[in-house]
Amino acid sequence: MHNIERRVRFIESYFRNARERIELAKISMNRGFYNNTVRLCQEAIELLIKAILRLYNIEYPKAHDVGYVLKEYMQLFPKWFREKIPDIARISRDLSHNRGPAMYGDENSEIPPEELYDEQDAINAIKNAQFIYDLCYKLFKERVKQL
């Protein structure tokens, strides 16, 4: 298999996995597990940003928040996507800070994760994950045509 084809298949996998996490986040929200919704949306956004960075051959750190890397390479992206990078980076940063608490709660205060998040947090997380999915998938489709 050609290297470009392999890379595209790999990136498509990230998109499929991000889409699955968003769908699971919706199920968690409907069941009242708002903390799981936040966690799954964070994971989806991480996958989406890493997919775009890989698409552009940009090495990224093995970290959960890589939105800032998009900012470092802004000039590589089309204007319509570049204009959204500050929002993408902010959302990535905010949700990555909630990654641990959404899973473990506030361990110091012994507040379980279910008590840290509410329905509005879940709604916002899904909205943001879908926003980033749509932007990244559009960019992916455009870029693949150029490869």
mmCIF file of C-alpha atoms in Angstrom:
data_model
loop_
_atom_site.group_PDB
_atom_site.id
_atom_site.type_symbol
_atom_site.label_atom_id
_atom_site.label_comp_id
_atom_site.label_asym_id
_atom_site.label_seq_id
_atom_site.Cartn_x
_atom_site.Cartn_y
_atom_site.Cartn_z
ATOM 1 C CA MET A 1 0.000 0.000 0.000
ATOM 2 C CA HIS A 2 1.253 3.458 -0.889
ATOM 3 C CA ASN A 3 2.320 5.706 2.028
ATOM 4 C CA ILE A 4 -0.325 8.327 1.242
ATOM 5 C CA GLU A 5 -3.063 5.694 1.105
ATOM 6 C CA ARG A 6 -1.886 4.266 4.428
ATOM 7 C CA ARG A 7 -1.865 7.712 6.023
ATOM 8 C CA VAL A 8 -5.358 8.485 4.714
ATOM 9 C CA ARG A 9 -6.677 5.176 6.087
ATOM 10 C CA PHE A 10 -5.064 5.922 9.439
ATOM 11 C CA ILE A 11 -6.588 9.414 9.560
ATOM 12 C CA GLU A 12 -9.992 8.069 8.515
ATOM 13 C CA SER A 13 -9.790 5.747 11.502
ATOM 14 C CA TYR A 14 -9.319 8.756 13.776
ATOM 15 C CA PHE A 15 -12.435 10.325 12.265
ATOM 16 C CA ARG A 16 -14.464 7.123 12.709
ATOM 17 C CA ASN A 17 -13.341 6.834 16.307
ATOM 18 C CA ALA A 18 -14.108 10.499 16.980
ATOM 19 C CA ARG A 19 -17.582 10.096 15.446
ATOM 20 C CA GLU A 20 -18.193 7.018 17.631
ATOM 21 C CA ARG A 21 -17.180 8.907 20.749
ATOM 22 C CA ILE A 22 -19.560 11.740 19.905
ATOM 23 C CA GLU A 23 -22.386 9.235 19.440
ATOM 24 C CA LEU A 24 -21.519 7.547 22.748
ATOM 25 C CA ALA A 25 -21.398 10.978 24.372
ATOM 26 C CA LYS A 26 -24.982 11.577 23.263
ATOM 27 C CA ILE A 27 -26.036 8.254 24.790
ATOM 28 C CA SER A 28 -24.255 9.126 28.039
ATOM 29 C CA MET A 29 -25.959 12.515 28.114
ATOM 30 C CA ASN A 30 -29.377 10.931 27.603
ATOM 31 C CA ARG A 31 -28.652 8.576 30.493
ATOM 32 C CA GLY A 32 -27.573 11.443 32.753
ATOM 33 C CA PHE A 33 -23.868 10.587 32.788
ATOM 34 C CA TYR A 34 -22.781 14.119 32.006
ATOM 35 C CA ASN A 35 -19.220 13.519 33.155
ATOM 36 C CA ASN A 36 -18.853 10.694 30.618
ATOM 37 C CA THR A 37 -20.231 12.994 27.941
ATOM 38 C CA VAL A 38 -17.524 15.560 28.692
ATOM 39 C CA ARG A 39 -14.800 12.909 28.731
ATOM 40 C CA LEU A 40 -15.890 11.321 25.446
ATOM 41 C CA CYS A 41 -16.108 14.699 23.723
ATOM 42 C CA GLN A 42 -12.609 15.574 24.906
ATOM 43 C CA GLU A 43 -11.317 12.311 23.451
ATOM 44 C CA ALA A 44 -13.113 12.984 20.156
ATOM 45 C CA ILE A 45 -11.617 16.459 19.878
ATOM 46 C CA GLU A 46 -8.147 15.150 20.645
ATOM 47 C CA LEU A 47 -8.476 12.568 17.866
ATOM 48 C CA LEU A 48 -9.762 15.169 15.407
ATOM 49 C CA ILE A 49 -6.947 17.626 16.006
ATOM 50 C CA LYS A 50 -4.338 14.875 15.827
ATOM 51 C CA ALA A 51 -5.903 13.684 12.563
ATOM 52 C CA ILE A 52 -5.489 17.140 11.033
ATOM 53 C CA LEU A 53 -1.937 17.495 12.306
ATOM 54 C CA ARG A 54 -1.037 14.101 10.841
ATOM 55 C CA LEU A 55 -2.747 15.080 7.576
ATOM 56 C CA TYR A 56 -0.324 17.999 7.345
ATOM 57 C CA ASN A 57 2.692 15.937 8.492
ATOM 58 C CA ILE A 58 2.986 17.958 11.682
ATOM 59 C CA GLU A 59 4.554 16.118 14.587
ATOM 60 C CA TYR A 60 2.589 16.582 17.784
ATOM 61 C CA PRO A 61 3.390 15.786 21.395
ATOM 62 C CA LYS A 62 1.961 12.680 23.013
ATOM 63 C CA ALA A 63 -0.385 14.819 25.089
ATOM 64 C CA HIS A 64 -4.127 15.268 25.362
ATOM 65 C CA ASP A 65 -4.248 18.961 24.495
ATOM 66 C CA VAL A 66 -2.659 19.587 21.114
ATOM 67 C CA GLY A 67 -4.840 22.481 19.994
ATOM 68 C CA TYR A 68 -1.997 24.918 20.557
ATOM 69 C CA VAL A 69 0.025 23.068 17.897
ATOM 70 C CA LEU A 70 -2.543 24.160 15.304
ATOM 71 C CA LYS A 71 -1.788 27.751 16.295
ATOM 72 C CA GLU A 72 1.930 27.223 15.757
ATOM 73 C CA TYR A 73 1.306 26.086 12.170
ATOM 74 C CA MET A 74 -1.614 28.374 11.319
ATOM 75 C CA GLN A 75 -0.062 29.540 8.058
ATOM 76 C CA LEU A 76 -0.348 26.019 6.570
ATOM 77 C CA PHE A 77 -4.130 25.911 6.713
ATOM 78 C CA PRO A 78 -6.707 27.509 4.419
ATOM 79 C CA LYS A 79 -8.101 30.825 5.580
ATOM 80 C CA TRP A 80 -11.558 29.478 6.488
ATOM 81 C CA PHE A 81 -9.989 26.896 8.826
ATOM 82 C CA ARG A 82 -7.276 29.221 10.126
ATOM 83 C CA GLU A 83 -9.958 31.648 11.325
ATOM 84 C CA LYS A 84 -11.422 28.907 13.553
ATOM 85 C CA ILE A 85 -8.131 27.731 15.077
ATOM 86 C CA PRO A 86 -8.328 30.007 18.154
ATOM 87 C CA ASP A 87 -11.757 28.540 18.972
ATOM 88 C CA ILE A 88 -10.555 24.987 18.352
ATOM 89 C CA ALA A 89 -7.486 25.504 20.557
ATOM 90 C CA ARG A 90 -9.556 27.059 23.356
ATOM 91 C CA ILE A 91 -12.105 24.240 23.313
ATOM 92 C CA SER A 92 -9.335 21.635 23.272
ATOM 93 C CA ARG A 93 -7.596 23.287 26.227
ATOM 94 C CA ASP A 94 -10.781 23.644 28.258
ATOM 95 C CA LEU A 95 -11.934 20.076 27.723
ATOM 96 C CA SER A 96 -8.485 18.601 28.293
ATOM 97 C CA HIS A 97 -8.471 20.277 31.727
ATOM 98 C CA ASN A 98 -11.706 18.403 32.432
ATOM 99 C CA ARG A 99 -10.411 15.038 31.227
ATOM 100 C CA GLY A 100 -9.245 13.829 34.647
ATOM 101 C CA PRO A 101 -12.078 15.240 36.763
ATOM 102 C CA ALA A 102 -14.646 13.823 34.335
ATOM 103 C CA MET A 103 -13.179 10.381 34.954
ATOM 104 C CA TYR A 104 -12.104 10.499 38.595
ATOM 105 C CA GLY A 105 -13.975 13.411 40.115
ATOM 106 C CA ASP A 106 -12.302 15.735 42.586
ATOM 107 C CA GLU A 107 -10.206 13.254 44.527
ATOM 108 C CA ASN A 108 -8.990 15.800 47.079
ATOM 109 C CA SER A 109 -12.529 16.748 48.069
ATOM 110 C CA GLU A 110 -13.959 13.300 47.356
ATOM 111 C CA ILE A 111 -16.556 14.704 44.989
ATOM 112 C CA PRO A 112 -17.548 12.037 42.451
ATOM 113 C CA PRO A 113 -17.388 12.927 38.755
ATOM 114 C CA GLU A 114 -21.184 12.740 38.398
ATOM 115 C CA GLU A 115 -21.500 15.715 40.760
ATOM 116 C CA LEU A 116 -19.049 17.916 38.870
ATOM 117 C CA TYR A 117 -20.958 18.184 35.582
ATOM 118 C CA ASP A 118 -24.517 18.983 34.624
ATOM 119 C CA GLU A 119 -26.684 18.742 31.534
ATOM 120 C CA GLN A 120 -25.531 22.109 30.206
ATOM 121 C CA ASP A 121 -21.896 20.974 30.420
ATOM 122 C CA ALA A 122 -22.821 17.894 28.385
ATOM 123 C CA ILE A 123 -24.770 19.892 25.805
ATOM 124 C CA ASN A 124 -21.860 22.316 25.374
ATOM 125 C CA ALA A 125 -19.328 19.488 25.077
ATOM 126 C CA ILE A 126 -21.334 17.774 22.337
ATOM 127 C CA LYS A 127 -21.908 21.051 20.500
ATOM 128 C CA ASN A 128 -18.180 21.820 20.590
ATOM 129 C CA ALA A 129 -17.158 18.316 19.550
ATOM 130 C CA GLN A 130 -19.571 18.411 16.609
ATOM 131 C CA PHE A 131 -18.336 21.888 15.621
ATOM 132 C CA ILE A 132 -14.727 20.671 15.540
ATOM 133 C CA TYR A 133 -15.668 17.418 13.804
ATOM 134 C CA ASP A 134 -17.426 19.310 11.007
ATOM 135 C CA LEU A 135 -14.514 21.710 10.496
ATOM 136 C CA CYS A 136 -11.853 19.017 10.566
ATOM 137 C CA TYR A 137 -13.756 16.656 8.306
ATOM 138 C CA LYS A 138 -14.305 19.414 5.747
ATOM 139 C CA LEU A 139 -10.579 20.194 5.819
ATOM 140 C CA PHE A 140 -9.744 16.497 5.513
ATOM 141 C CA LYS A 141 -11.948 16.101 2.434
ATOM 142 C CA GLU A 142 -10.412 19.176 0.782
ATOM 143 C CA ARG A 143 -6.848 18.179 1.590
ATOM 144 C CA VAL A 144 -7.176 14.563 0.439
ATOM 145 C CA LYS A 145 -8.164 15.799 -3.023
ATOM 146 C CA GLN A 146 -4.813 17.629 -3.175
ATOM 147 C CA LEU A 147 -2.672 14.639 -2.183
#
